[in-house]
XYZ file of C-alpha atoms in Angstrom:
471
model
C 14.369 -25.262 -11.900
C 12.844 -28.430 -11.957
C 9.830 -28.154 -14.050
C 7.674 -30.832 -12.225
C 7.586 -28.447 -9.225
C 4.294 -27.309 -9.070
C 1.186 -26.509 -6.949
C 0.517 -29.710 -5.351
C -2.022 -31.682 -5.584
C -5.803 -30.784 -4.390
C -4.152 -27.244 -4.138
C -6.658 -25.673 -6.458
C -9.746 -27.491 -5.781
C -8.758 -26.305 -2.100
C -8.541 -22.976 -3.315
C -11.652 -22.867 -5.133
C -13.336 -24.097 -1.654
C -12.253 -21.302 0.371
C -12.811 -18.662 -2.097
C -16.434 -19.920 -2.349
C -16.569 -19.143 1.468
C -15.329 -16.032 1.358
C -17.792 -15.112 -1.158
C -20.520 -16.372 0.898
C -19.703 -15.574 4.226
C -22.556 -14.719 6.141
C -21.003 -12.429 8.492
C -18.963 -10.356 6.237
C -19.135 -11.529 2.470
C -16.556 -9.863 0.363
C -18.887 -9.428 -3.217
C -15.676 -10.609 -5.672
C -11.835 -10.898 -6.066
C -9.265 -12.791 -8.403
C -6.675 -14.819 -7.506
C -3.588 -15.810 -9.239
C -0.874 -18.082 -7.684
C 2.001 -19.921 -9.448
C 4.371 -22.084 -8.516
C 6.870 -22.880 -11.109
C 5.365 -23.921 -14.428
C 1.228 -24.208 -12.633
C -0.457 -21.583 -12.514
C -4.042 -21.093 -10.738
C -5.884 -18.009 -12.233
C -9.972 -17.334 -11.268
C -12.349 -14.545 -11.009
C -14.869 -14.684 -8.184
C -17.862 -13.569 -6.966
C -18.912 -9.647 -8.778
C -16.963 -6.634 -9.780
C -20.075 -4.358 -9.137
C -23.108 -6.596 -7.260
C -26.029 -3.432 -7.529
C -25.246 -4.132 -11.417
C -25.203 -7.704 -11.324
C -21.551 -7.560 -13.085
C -19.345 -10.073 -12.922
C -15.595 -10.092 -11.578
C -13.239 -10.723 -14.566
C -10.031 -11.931 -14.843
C -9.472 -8.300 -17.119
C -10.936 -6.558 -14.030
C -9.006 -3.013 -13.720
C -7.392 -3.202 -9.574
C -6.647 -0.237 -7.461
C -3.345 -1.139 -6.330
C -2.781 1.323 -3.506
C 0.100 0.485 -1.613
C 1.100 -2.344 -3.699
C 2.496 0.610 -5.203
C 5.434 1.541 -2.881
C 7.746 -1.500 -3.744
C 7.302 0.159 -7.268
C 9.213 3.096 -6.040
C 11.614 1.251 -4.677
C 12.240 -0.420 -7.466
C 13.069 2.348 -9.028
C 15.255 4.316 -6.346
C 17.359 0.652 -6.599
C 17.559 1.626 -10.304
C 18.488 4.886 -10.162
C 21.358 3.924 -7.246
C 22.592 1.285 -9.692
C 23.542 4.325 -12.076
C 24.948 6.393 -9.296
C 21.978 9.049 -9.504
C 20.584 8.508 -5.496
C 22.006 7.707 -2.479
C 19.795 5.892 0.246
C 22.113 7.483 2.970
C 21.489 11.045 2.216
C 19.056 13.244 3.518
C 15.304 13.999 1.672
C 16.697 17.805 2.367
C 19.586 17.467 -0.188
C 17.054 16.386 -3.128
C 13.908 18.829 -1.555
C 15.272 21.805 -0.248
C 12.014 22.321 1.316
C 12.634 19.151 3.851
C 15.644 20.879 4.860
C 14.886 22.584 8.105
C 13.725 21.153 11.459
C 11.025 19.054 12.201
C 8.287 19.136 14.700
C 7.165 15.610 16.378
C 4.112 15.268 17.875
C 4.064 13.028 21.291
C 1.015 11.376 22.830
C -0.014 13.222 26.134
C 1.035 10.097 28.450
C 4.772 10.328 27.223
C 4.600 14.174 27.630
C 7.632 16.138 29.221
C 6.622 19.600 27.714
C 3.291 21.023 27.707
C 0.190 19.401 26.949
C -2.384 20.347 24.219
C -5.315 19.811 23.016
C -6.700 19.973 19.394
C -10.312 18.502 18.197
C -9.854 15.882 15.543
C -13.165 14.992 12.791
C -12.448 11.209 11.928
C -13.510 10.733 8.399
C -14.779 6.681 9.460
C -17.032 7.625 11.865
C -17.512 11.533 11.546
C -17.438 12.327 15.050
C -15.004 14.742 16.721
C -12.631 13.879 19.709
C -10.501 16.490 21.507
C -6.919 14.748 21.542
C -4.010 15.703 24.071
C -0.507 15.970 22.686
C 2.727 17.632 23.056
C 5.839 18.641 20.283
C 9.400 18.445 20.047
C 11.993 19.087 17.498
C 13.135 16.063 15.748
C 16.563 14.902 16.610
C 16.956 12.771 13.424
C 16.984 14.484 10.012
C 14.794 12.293 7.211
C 16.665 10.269 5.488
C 16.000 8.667 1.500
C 15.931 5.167 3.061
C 13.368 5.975 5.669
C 10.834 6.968 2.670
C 11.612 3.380 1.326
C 11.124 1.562 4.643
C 7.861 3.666 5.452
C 10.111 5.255 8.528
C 9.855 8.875 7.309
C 7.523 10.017 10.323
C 4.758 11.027 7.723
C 2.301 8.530 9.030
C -1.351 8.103 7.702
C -3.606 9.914 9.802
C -6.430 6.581 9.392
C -4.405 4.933 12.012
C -6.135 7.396 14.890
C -9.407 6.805 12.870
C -8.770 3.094 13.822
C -8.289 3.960 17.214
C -11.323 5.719 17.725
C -13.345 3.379 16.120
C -12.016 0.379 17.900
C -12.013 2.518 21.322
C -8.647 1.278 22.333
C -4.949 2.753 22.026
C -3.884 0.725 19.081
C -1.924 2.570 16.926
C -1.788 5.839 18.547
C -3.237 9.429 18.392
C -0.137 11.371 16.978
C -1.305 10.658 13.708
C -4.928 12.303 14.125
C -2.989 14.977 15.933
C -0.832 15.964 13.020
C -3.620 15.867 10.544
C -5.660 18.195 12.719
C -2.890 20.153 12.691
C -1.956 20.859 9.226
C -6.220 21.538 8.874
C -5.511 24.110 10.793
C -3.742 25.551 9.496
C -5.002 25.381 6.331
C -3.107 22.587 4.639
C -5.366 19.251 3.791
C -3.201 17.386 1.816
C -2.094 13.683 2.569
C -5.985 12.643 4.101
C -6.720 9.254 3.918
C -10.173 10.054 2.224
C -8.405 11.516 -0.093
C -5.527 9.620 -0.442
C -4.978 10.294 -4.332
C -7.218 12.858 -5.448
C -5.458 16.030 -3.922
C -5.095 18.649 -6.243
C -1.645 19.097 -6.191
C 1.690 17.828 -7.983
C 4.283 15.962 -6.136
C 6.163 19.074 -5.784
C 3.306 20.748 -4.362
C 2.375 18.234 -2.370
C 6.002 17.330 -0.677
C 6.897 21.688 -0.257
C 2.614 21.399 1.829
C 4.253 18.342 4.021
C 7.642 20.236 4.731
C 5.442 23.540 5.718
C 3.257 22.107 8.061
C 5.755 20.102 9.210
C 4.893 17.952 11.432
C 5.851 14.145 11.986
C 4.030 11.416 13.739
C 7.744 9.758 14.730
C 10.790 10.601 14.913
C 12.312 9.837 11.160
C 13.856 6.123 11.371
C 10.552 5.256 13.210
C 8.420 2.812 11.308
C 5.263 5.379 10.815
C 3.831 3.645 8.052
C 2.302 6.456 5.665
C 3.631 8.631 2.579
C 7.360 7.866 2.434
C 7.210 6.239 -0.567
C 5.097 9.589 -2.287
C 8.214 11.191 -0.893
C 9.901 8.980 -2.453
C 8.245 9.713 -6.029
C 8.836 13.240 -5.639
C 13.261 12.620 -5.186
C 12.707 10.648 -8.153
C 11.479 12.838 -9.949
C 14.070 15.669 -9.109
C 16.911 13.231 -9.756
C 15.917 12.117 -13.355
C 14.776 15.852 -14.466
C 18.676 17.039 -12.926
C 20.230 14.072 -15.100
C 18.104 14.408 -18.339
C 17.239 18.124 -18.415
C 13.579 17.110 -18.643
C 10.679 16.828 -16.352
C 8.837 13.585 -16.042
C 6.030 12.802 -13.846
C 6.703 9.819 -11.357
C 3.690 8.067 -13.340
C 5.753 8.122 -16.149
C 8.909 7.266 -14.917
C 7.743 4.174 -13.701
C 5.670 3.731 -17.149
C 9.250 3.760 -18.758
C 11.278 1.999 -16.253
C 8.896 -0.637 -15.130
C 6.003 -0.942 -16.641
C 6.586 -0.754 -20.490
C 9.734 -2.854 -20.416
C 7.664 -5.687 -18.287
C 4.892 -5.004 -20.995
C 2.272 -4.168 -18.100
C -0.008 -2.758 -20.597
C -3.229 -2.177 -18.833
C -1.156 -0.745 -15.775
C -1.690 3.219 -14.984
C -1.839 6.074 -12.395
C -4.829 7.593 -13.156
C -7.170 6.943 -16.404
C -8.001 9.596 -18.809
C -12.101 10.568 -19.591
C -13.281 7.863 -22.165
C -10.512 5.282 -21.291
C -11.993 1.757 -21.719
C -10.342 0.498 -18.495
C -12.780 2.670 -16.546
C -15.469 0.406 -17.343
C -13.420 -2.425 -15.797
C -12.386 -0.655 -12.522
C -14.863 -2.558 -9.793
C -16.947 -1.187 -7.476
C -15.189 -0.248 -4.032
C -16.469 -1.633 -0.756
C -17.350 -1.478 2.834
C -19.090 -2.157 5.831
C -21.637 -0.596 7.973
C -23.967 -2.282 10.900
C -27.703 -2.273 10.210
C -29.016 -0.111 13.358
C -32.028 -2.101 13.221
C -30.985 -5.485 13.052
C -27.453 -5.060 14.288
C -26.255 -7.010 11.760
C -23.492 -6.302 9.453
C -24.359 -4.960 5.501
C -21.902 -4.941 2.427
C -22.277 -1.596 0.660
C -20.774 0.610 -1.887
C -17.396 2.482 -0.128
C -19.039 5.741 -0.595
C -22.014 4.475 1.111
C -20.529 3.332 4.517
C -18.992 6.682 5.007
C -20.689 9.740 7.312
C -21.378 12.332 4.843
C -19.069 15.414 5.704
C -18.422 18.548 3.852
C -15.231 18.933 5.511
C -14.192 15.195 4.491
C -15.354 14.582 0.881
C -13.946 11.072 0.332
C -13.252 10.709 -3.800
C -10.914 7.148 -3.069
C -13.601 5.496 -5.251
C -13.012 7.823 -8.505
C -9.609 9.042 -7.526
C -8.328 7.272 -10.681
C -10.713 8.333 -12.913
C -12.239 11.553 -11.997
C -11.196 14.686 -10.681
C -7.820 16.492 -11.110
C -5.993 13.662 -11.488
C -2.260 15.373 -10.418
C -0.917 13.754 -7.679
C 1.219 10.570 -8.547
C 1.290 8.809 -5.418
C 4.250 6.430 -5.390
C 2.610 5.292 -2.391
C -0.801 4.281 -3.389
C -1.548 5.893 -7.082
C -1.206 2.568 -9.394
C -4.024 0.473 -11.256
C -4.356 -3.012 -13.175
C -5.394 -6.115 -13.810
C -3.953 -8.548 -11.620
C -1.897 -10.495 -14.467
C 0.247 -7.634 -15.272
C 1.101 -7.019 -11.554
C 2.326 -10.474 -11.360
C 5.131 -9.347 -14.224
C 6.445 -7.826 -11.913
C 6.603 -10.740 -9.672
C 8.209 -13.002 -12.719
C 10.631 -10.155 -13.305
C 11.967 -10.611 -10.130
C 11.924 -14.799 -10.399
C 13.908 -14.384 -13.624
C 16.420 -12.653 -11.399
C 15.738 -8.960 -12.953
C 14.757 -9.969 -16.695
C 11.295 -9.462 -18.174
C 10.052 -12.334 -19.706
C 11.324 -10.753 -23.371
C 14.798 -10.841 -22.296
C 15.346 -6.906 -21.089
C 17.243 -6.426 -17.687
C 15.336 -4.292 -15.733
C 17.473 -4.992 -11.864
C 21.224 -6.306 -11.528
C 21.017 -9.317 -9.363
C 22.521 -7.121 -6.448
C 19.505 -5.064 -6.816
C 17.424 -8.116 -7.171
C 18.968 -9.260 -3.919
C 18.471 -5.872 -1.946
C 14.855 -5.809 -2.960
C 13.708 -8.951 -1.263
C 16.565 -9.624 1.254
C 17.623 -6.174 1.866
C 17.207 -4.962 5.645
C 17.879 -2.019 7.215
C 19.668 -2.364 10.402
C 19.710 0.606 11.976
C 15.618 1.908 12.245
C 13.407 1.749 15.352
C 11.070 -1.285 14.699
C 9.304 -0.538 17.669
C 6.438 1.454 17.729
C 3.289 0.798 18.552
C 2.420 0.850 14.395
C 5.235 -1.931 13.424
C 4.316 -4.591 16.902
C 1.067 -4.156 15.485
C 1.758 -5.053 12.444
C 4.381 -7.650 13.706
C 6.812 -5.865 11.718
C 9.353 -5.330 14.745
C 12.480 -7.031 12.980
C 12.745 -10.523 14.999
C 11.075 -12.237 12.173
C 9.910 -9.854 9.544
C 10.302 -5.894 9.288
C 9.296 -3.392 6.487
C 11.842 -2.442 4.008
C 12.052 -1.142 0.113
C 8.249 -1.071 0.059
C 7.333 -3.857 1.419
C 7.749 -6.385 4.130
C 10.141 -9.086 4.535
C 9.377 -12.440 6.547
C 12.517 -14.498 7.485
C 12.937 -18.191 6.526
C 12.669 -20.268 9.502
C 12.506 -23.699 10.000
C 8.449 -23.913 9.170
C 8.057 -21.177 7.226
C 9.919 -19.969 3.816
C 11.150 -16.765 2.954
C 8.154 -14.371 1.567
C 8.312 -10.997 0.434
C 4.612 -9.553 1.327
C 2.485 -6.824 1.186
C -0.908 -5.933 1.092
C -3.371 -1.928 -0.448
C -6.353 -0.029 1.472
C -9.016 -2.598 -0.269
C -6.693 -5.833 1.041
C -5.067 -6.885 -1.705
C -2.537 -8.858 -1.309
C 0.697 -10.018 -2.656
C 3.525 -12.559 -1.263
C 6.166 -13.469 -3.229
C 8.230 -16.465 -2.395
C 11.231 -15.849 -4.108
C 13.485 -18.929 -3.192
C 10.922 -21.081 -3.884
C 9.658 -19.596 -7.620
C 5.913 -18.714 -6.550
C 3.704 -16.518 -5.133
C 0.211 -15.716 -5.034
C -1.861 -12.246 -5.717
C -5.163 -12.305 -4.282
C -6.956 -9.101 -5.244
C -10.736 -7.377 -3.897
C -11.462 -3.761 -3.603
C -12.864 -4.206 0.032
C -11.925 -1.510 2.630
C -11.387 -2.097 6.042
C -11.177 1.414 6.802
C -15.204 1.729 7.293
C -17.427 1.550 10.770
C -18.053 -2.191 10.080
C -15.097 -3.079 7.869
C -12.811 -3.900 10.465
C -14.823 -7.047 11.145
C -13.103 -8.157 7.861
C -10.027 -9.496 10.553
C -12.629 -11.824 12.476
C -14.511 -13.435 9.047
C -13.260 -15.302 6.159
C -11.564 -12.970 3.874
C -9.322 -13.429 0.888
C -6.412 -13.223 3.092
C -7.379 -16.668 3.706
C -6.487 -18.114 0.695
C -3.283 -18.146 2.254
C -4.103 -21.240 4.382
C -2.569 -22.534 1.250
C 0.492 -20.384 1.241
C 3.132 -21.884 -0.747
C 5.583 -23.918 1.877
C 2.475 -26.346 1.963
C 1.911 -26.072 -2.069
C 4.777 -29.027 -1.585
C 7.513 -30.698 -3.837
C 5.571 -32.440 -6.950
C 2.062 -32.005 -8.018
């Protein structure tokens, strides 16, 4: 590489600019985030804005991020390990590593694409607390679930948020299988895999996979991006492949602390911190959104704040890491750390599968399927992946995270973002990428105005194809 390749020129005072606005938006001001971005030998690292405002505390640089799914390319990672050895095939079914997922599958169907008979089921939204009755109909799934569809989030276990979304915005966005399945498995009884919830279940992998495979129900059919728990799936046939090879049981927390994250030297990075751990104290304070009744304006408050108060609903995302039973490694959404370490994983990739001490951790094929990899044969479109523009003419969702094509104005990025919009892109062929990192959530009555103000997504205005040749 050419070591005077760098970020160009007014690239960080640039940066520092629109941060500053972000921070003081006055329609929706996002309290604090870091950012780290690095383009060959530069690197531009600040803290921003407050971890906790109430307190007065600072963002630092140390600051201790919920990942969420940031997470899933780390399983992926990992299933590309284990398939280097021989130990998982990406073409076999989830059935043949969890007997439980081997039987038949029911899909629910929204009411207007109904050929069988048409239901109806109330569904509680956790965002706004009120309850809709939602029409629906089932089928048996023609496809059988596959070990690649948990990696390309196309496993038909879709979040049920994405009806919350729906209701809140009033329009048929995303869909309202998703609400309809989660209602479903209430039912009857089963309230795993909520999105208030979304790491603090008290349950083990195992236990949580065998509650998915009895309710068993699926937003899609499986090859349908669905985007949800495929990649805590995922965890779960990693976990059953090691224990079958070794004879002993590891939790997917620390498989990936001894296949990626002590090898990388990650140090600060976890699944869930144990009472008295000093990271707690660095973990910032998780935010929302709510309107102000009175002055129908728009207030920043505390995530646990901003949500109706339902006995039914408890939402724990806040402490999930920290407090509670602290079981369920989520390869979809369970990691924490501080932003630095994540971006090892980055370099590790850049280094074309080495850690920066000299230990392969990926082949170069592996390397290669990670961030050029695409699976050919999925349905890319459902309502889920055009709204996410993730229908495969330009980029599509695959080992964890999403891959945008090089074209002729833009470069190749690997991308993806977590619940409190976080963000990652990795620009492979061009050695950078950037990490921009809050612990705002969208997924509050007001939070969705984050896509209409100046958020830390827009740091990207200075995405690297524009970072230029020499600084």
């Amino acid at each position: 590489m050419n070591d005077q390749i760098g970020l160009k020129k007014g690239f960080e005072e640039r940066l520092d600019i629109v941060a500053k606005n972000i921070i003081n938006n006055e329609k929706c001001p996002i309290p604090g985030f870091v950012v780290l971005a690095k383009r060959g030998k530069h690197t531009y690292h600040k803290a921003f804005g407050f971890s906790d405002k109430e307190k007065n505390l600072p963002m630092k640089l140390d600051s201790q991020f919920r990942c969420f799914s940031m997470t899933k390319v780390f399983a992926s990672t990992i299933a590309l390990i284990l398939k280097e050895e021989g130990l998982i095939d990406l073409e076999a079914t989830v059935g043949s590593y969890i007997p439980s997922f081997d039987k038949n599958f029911e899909v629910i169907i929204n009411s207007a694409n109904c050929e069988n008979e048409v239901m109806e089921i109330p569904y509680t939204s956790f965002m706004t607390g009120k309850t809709t009755n939602l029409s629906y109909c089932k089928k048996v799934a023609k496809n059988k679930m596959l070990v690649k569809h948990c990696l390309a989030e196309s496993a038909g276990v879709g979040y049920d948020m994405w009806t919350d979304f729906d209701l809140a915005f009033q329009q048929p966005i995303f869909g309202h299988q998703y609400g309809v399945a989660q209602a479903l498995r209430r039912k009857n009884g089963i309230g795993y895999y909520t999105s208030n919830t979304i790491i603090g279940q008290n349950a083990t992998l195992e236990e949580y996979c065998n509650a998915i495979a009895a309710a068993g129900y699926l937003v899609a059919e499986p090859g349908t991006f669905s985007y949800g728990l495929g990649a805590l799936i995922l965890g779960r046939i990693i976990e059953v492949v090691l224990e079958k090879e070794t004879g002993k049981f590891l939790r997917f927390s620390e498989i990936c602390n001894e296949k990626l994250f002590k090898p990388l030297r990650m140090n600060s990075a976890a699944f869930y911190l144990d009472d008295g751990d000093p990271r707690i104290s660095k973990v910032p304070q998780l935010y929302g959104a709510v309107l102000n009744d009175e002055t129908q304006g728009l207030e920043v408050k505390p995530y646990s704040e901003c949500l109706p108060k339902l006995n039914s609903l408890p939402n724990t995302v806040t402490t999930d890491q920290y407090l509670g039973v602290r079981k369920c490694d989520s390869g979809d959404t369970g990691s924490c750390m501080i932003v630095s370490d994540y971006a090892k994983f980055y370099e590790m990739l850049l280094a074309g599968g080495y850690s920066e001490y000299g230990k392969r951790i990926l082949t170069p094929n592996s390397v290669k399927e990670l961030t050029h990899g695409e699976f050919l044969d999925l349905d890319r479109h459902s309502k889920l992946a055009q709204a996410f523009g993730l229908t495969g003419e330009t980029a599509s969702f695959n080992y964890g995270w999403a891959l945008e094509k090089k074209t002729s104005t833009t470069p190749h990025c690997n991308q993806w973002s977590g619940y409190a919009n976080n963000h990652g892109r990795l620009y492979i062929e061009d050695d950078a990428y950037i990490l921009i990192f809050p612990q705002f959530m969208a997924s509050t009555p007001a939070g969705c105005l984050l896509y209409t103000s100046p958020s830390p997504r827009d740091v990207e205005e200075s995405r690297v194809a524009g970072w230029g040749g020499k600084k």
